[in-house]
Coordinates of C-alpha atoms and ligand atoms in Angstrom, one line a residue:
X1 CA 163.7 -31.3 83.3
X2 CA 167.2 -30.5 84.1
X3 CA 167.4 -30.3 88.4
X4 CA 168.5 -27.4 90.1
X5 CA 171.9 -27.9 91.8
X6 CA 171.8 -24.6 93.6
X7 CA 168.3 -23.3 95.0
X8 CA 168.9 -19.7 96.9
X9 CA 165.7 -18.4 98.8
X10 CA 165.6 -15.0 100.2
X11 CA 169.1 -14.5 101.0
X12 CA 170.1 -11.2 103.3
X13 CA 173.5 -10.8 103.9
X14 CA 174.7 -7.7 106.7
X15 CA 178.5 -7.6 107.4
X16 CA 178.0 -4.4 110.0
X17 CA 174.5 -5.7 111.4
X18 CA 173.3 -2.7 109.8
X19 CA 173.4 -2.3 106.3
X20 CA 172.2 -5.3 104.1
X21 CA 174.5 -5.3 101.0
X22 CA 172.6 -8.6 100.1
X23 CA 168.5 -7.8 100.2
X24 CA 166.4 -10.5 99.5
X25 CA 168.0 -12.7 96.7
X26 CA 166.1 -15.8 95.6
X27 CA 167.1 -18.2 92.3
X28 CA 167.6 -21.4 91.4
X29 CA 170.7 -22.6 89.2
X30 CA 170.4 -25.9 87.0
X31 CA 173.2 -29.0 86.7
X32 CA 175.0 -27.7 83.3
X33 CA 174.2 -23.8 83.5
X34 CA 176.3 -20.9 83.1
X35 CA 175.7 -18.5 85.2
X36 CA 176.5 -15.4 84.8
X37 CA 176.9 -12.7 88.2
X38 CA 177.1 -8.9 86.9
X39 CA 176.5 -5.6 88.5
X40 CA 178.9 -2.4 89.7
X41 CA 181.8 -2.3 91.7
X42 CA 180.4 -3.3 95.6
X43 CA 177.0 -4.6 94.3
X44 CA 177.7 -8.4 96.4
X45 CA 178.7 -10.4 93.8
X46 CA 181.7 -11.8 95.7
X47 CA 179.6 -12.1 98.9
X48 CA 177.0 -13.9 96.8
X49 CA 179.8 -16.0 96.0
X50 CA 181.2 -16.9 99.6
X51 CA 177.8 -17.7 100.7
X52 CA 177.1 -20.0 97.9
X53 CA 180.9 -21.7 98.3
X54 CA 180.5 -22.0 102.2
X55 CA 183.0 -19.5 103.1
X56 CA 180.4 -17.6 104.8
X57 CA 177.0 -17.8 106.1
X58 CA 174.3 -15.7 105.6
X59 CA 172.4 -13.4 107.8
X60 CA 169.2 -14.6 106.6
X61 CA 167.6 -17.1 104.2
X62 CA 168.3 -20.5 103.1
X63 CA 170.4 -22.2 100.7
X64 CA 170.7 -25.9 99.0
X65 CA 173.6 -26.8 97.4
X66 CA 173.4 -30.2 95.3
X67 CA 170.9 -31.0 97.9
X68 CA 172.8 -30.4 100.6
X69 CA 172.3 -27.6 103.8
X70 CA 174.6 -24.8 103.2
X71 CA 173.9 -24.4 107.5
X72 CA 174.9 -27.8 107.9
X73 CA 176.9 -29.5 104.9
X74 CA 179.5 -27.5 104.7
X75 CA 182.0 -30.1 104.5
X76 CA 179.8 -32.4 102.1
X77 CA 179.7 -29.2 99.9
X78 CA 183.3 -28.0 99.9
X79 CA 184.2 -31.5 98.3
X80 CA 182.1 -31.3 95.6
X81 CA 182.5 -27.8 94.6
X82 CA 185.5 -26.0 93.3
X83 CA 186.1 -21.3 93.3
X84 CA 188.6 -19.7 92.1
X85 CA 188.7 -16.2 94.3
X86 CA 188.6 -13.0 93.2
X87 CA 191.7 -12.3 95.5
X88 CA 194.7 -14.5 94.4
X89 CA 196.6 -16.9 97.0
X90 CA 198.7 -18.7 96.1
X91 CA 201.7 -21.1 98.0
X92 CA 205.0 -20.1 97.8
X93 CA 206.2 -23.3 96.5
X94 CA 207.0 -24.4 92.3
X95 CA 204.5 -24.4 90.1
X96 CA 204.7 -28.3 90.0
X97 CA 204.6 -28.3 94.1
X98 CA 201.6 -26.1 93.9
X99 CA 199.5 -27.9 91.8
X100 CA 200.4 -31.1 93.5
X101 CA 199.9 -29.8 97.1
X102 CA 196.3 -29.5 95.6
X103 CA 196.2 -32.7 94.3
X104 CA 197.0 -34.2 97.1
X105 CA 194.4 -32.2 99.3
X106 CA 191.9 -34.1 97.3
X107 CA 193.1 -37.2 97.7
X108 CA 194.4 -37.9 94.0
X109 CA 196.5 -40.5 94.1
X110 CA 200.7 -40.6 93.1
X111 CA 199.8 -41.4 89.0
X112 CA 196.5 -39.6 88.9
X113 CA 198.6 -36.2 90.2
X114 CA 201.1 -36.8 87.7
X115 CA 198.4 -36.8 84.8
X116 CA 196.3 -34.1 85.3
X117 CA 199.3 -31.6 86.2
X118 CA 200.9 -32.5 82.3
X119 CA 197.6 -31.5 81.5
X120 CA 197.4 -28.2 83.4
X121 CA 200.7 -27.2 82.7
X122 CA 199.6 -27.2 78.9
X123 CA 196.1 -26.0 79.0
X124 CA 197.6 -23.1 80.8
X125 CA 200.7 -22.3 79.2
X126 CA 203.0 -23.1 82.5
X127 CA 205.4 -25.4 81.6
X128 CA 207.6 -23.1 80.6
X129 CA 207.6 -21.7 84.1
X130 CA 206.6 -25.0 86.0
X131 CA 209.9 -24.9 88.4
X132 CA 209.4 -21.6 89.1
X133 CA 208.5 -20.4 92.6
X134 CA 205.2 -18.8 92.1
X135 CA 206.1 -15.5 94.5
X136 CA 208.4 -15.2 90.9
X137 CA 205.6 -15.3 88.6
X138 CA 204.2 -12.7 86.7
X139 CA 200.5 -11.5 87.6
X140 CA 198.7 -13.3 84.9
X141 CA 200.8 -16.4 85.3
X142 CA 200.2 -16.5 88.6
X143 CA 196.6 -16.2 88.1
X144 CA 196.5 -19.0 85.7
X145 CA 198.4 -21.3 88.2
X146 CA 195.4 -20.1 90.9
X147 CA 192.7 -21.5 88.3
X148 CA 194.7 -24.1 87.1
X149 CA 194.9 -25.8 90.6
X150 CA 191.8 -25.4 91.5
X151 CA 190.9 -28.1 88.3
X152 CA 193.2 -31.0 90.0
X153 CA 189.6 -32.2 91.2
X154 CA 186.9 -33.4 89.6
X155 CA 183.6 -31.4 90.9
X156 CA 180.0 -31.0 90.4
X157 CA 179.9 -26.8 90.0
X158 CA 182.6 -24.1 89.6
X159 CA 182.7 -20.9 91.1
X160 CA 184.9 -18.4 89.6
X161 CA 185.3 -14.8 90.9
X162 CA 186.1 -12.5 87.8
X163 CA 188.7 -15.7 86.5
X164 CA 190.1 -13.8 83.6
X165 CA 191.3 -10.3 85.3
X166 CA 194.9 -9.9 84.5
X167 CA 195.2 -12.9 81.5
X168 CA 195.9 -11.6 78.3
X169 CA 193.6 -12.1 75.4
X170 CA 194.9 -15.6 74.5
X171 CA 194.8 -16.6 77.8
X172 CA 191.2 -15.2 78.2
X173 CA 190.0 -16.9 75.2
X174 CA 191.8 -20.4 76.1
X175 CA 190.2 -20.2 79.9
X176 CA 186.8 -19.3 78.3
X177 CA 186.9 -22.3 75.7
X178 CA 188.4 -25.0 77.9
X179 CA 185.1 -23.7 80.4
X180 CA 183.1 -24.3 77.9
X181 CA 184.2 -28.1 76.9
X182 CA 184.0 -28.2 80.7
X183 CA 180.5 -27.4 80.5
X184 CA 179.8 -29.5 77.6
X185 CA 180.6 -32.6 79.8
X186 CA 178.0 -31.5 82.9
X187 CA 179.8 -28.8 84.6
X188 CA 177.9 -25.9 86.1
X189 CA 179.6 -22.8 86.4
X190 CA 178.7 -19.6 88.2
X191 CA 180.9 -16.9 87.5
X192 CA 181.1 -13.1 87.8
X193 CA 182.8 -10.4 85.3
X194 CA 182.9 -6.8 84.6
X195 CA 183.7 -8.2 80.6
X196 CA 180.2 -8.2 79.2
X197 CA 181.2 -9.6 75.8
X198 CA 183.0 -12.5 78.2
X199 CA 179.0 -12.9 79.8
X200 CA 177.8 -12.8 76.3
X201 CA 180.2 -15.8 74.6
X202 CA 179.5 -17.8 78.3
X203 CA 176.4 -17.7 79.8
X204 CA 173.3 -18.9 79.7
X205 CA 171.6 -16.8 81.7
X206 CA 172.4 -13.3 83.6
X207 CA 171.9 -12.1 86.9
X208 CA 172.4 -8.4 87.1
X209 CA 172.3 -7.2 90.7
X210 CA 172.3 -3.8 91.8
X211 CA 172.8 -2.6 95.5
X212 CA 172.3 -6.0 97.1
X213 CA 169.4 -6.8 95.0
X214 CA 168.4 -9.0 91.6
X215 CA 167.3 -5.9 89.1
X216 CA 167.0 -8.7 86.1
X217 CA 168.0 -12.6 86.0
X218 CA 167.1 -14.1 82.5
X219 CA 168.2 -15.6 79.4
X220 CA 170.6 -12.8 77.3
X221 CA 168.3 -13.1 74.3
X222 CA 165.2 -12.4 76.7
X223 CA 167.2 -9.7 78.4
X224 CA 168.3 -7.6 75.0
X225 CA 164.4 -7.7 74.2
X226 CA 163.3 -6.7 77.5
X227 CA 165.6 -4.0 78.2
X228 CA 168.0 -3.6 74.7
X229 CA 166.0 -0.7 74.0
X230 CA 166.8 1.4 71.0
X231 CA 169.2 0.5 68.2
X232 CA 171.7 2.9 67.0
X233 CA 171.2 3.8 63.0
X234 CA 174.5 5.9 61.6
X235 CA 175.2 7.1 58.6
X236 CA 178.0 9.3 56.9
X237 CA 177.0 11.9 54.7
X238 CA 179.2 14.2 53.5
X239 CA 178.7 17.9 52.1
X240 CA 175.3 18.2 53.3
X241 CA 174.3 20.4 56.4
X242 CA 173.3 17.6 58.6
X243 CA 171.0 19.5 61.0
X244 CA 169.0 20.6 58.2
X245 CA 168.9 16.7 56.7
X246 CA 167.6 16.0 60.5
X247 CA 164.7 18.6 60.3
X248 CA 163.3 16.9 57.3
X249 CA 162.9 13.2 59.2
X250 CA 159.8 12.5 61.8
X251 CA 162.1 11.4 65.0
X252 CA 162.4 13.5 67.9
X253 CA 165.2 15.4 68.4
X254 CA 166.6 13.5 71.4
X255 CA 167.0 10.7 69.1
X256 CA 169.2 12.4 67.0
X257 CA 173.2 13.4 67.2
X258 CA 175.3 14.8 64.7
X259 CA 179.0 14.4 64.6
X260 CA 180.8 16.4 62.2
X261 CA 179.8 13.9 59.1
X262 CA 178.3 11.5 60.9
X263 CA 174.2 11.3 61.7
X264 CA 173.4 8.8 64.4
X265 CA 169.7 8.1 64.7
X266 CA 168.3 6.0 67.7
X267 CA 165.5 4.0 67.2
X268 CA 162.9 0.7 67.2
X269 CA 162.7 0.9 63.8
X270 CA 166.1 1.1 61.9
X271 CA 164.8 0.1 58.4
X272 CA 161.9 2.9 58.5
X273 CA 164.3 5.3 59.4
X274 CA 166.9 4.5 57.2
X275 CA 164.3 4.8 54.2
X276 CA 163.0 8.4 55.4
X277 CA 167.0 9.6 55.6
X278 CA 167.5 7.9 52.1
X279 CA 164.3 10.1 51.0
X280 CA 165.6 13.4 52.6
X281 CA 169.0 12.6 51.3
X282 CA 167.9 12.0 47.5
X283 CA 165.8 16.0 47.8
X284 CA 169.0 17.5 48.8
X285 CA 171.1 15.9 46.4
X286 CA 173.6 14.5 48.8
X287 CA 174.6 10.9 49.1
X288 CA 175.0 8.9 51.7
X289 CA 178.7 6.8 51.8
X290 CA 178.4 4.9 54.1
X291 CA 175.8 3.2 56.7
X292 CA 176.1 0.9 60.1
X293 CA 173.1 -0.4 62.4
X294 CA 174.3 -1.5 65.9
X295 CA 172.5 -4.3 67.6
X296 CA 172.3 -4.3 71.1
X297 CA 174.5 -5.3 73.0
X298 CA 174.6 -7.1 76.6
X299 CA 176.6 -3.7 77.9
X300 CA 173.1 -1.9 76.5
X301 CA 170.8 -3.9 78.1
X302 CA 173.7 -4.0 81.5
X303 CA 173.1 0.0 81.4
X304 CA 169.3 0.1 80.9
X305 CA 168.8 -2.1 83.6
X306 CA 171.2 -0.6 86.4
X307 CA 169.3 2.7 85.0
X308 CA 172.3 4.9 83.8
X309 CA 172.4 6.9 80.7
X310 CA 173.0 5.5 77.5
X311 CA 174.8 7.5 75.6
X312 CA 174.9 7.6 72.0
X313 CA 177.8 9.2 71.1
Ligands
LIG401 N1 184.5 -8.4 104.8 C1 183.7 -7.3 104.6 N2 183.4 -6.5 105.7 C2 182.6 -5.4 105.5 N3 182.0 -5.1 104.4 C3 182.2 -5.8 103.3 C4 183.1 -7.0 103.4 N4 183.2 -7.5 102.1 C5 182.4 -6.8 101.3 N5 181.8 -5.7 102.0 C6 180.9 -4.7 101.5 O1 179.8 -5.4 100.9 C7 179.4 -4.8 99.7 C8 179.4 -5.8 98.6 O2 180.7 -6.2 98.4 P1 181.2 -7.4 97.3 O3 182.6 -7.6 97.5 O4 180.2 -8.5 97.4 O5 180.9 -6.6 95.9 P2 181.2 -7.0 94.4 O6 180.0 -7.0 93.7 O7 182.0 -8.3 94.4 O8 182.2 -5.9 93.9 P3 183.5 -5.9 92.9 O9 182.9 -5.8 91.5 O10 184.2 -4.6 93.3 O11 184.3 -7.1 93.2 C9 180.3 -3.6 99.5 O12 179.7 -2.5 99.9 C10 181.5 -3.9 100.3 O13 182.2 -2.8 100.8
LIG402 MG1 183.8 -8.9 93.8

């Protein structure tokens, strides 16, 4: 059994005294995870984030980080632990100055800063720019210098705050894989994104939370079963009045959407349903050109479980 480096119990978080925007969160995190934060705009992931980095303390509820006091450990928790913010700061300093500045806050010595900021400044694409005075990056680069720094220190888990928001898709997919070599060698990561398909290539498990509150927190296979719902049959059949073709197949009618030559059938079943429109189609001489089932996705199962519509179309 892997142990739990992170053990949340019934966290309440109030910034106003009045309103909880954190209501009762309880889970456990173990060494090597990925785990994934997701829910709408103003849901607390970035308050769950501060209270699990020390940055701020709860109103209620206790939490154990690497089996230390969250209350009392601050210190003995801020050394082991490394976030990358949602909100970039930076130094107004190089590139090079910036990443050393870090390196010396942890105590790296003369040789051992030298190494690993070579070994940034590739990984990240900044050597190009590494005399630069970071107020004179670009956005993205400057967000790659904030999450480059923050890995001048060896630590125990990572905390990043929606990391990839303004890299470009290289970038993105560089961060992600270097993450996941990261991870390979015993890091655990918690880290929150509005980028499902980024949740779905990362994590292990998802936590959706909704309104201050856990609405689902389980493995993504589990999840797409548990709340994937219905798969998405279409077809494209041409010269054939579609609404008619729909009349002749058992599935109720709020199952079914027609778009000009397209038929797009929802369903549990796709390969029964593909057999009854192959039937209908071969009485009314038409053919069908072309066919596509959509699995689910994590953004399906995202918007079954914060309980908005899922649209078809
Ligand atoms: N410093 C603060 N003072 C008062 N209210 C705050 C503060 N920080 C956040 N809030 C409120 O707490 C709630 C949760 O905010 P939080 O930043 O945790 O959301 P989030 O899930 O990270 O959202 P986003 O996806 O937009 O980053 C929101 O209603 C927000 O307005
Ligand atoms: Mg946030």
């Amino acid at each position: 059994m892997k142990t739990d480096v992170i053990v949340a119990e019934h966290i309440k978080h109030t910034y106003d005294g009045k309103k909880y925007v954190l209501d009762d969160l309880t889970f456990n995190i173990k060494k090597g995870e990925v785990f994934g934060l997701l829910g709408r705009n103003g849901a607390g992931k970035t308050t769950t984030i501060k209270i699990l980095t020390t940055l701020i303390l709860p109103s209620e509820g206790n939490v154990n980080i690497l089996g230390y006091d969250i209350r009392k450990d601050g210190l003995e928790i801020r050394k082991r632990i490394g976030l990358v913010q949602q909100l970039p700061s930076i130094e107004f300093t190089s590139v090079e100055k910036n990443l050393d500045i870090y390196g010396m806050l942890w105590g790296l010595s003369k040789k051992e800063r030298k190494e690993k900021i070579e070994e940034l400044l590739k990984i990240f694409d900044l050597e190009d720019v590494r005399k630069k005075n970071a107020i004179d990056l670009s956005g993205g680069e400057r967000r790659r210098l904030q999450i480059a720094r923050e890995f001048m220190h060896n630590m125990d888990i990572l905390f990043l705050d929606e990391p990839t928001v303004g890299l470009d898709v290289v970038m993105r997919r560089n961060l992600l894989n270097y993450i996941k070599k990261l991870v390979n060698k015993g890091l655990t990561i918690v880290f929150t994104t509005h980028l499902l398909e980024e949740a779905e290539y990362l994590c292990d498990r998802i936590t959706v939370i909704d309104k201050g509150k856990i609405v689902a927190i389980d493995t993504l296979e589990n999840l797409k079963a548990k709340y994937g719902g219905k798969r998405t049959v279409e077809f494209r059949i041409k010269n054939i009045d579609l609404s008619k073709l729909a009349n002749m197949i058992n599935i109720n009618s709020n199952d079914i959407k027609i778009n000009d030559d397209r038929l797009i059938i929802l369903t549990e079943n796709p390969y029964d349903i593909i057999e009854a429109v192959i039937e209908a189609v071969k009485k009314v001489n038409g053919k069908i050109e072309w066919l596509n089932i959509r699995d689910k996705t994590l953004e399906d199962v995202f918007l079954n479980v914060i309980g908005e519509e899922n649209d078809i179309s």
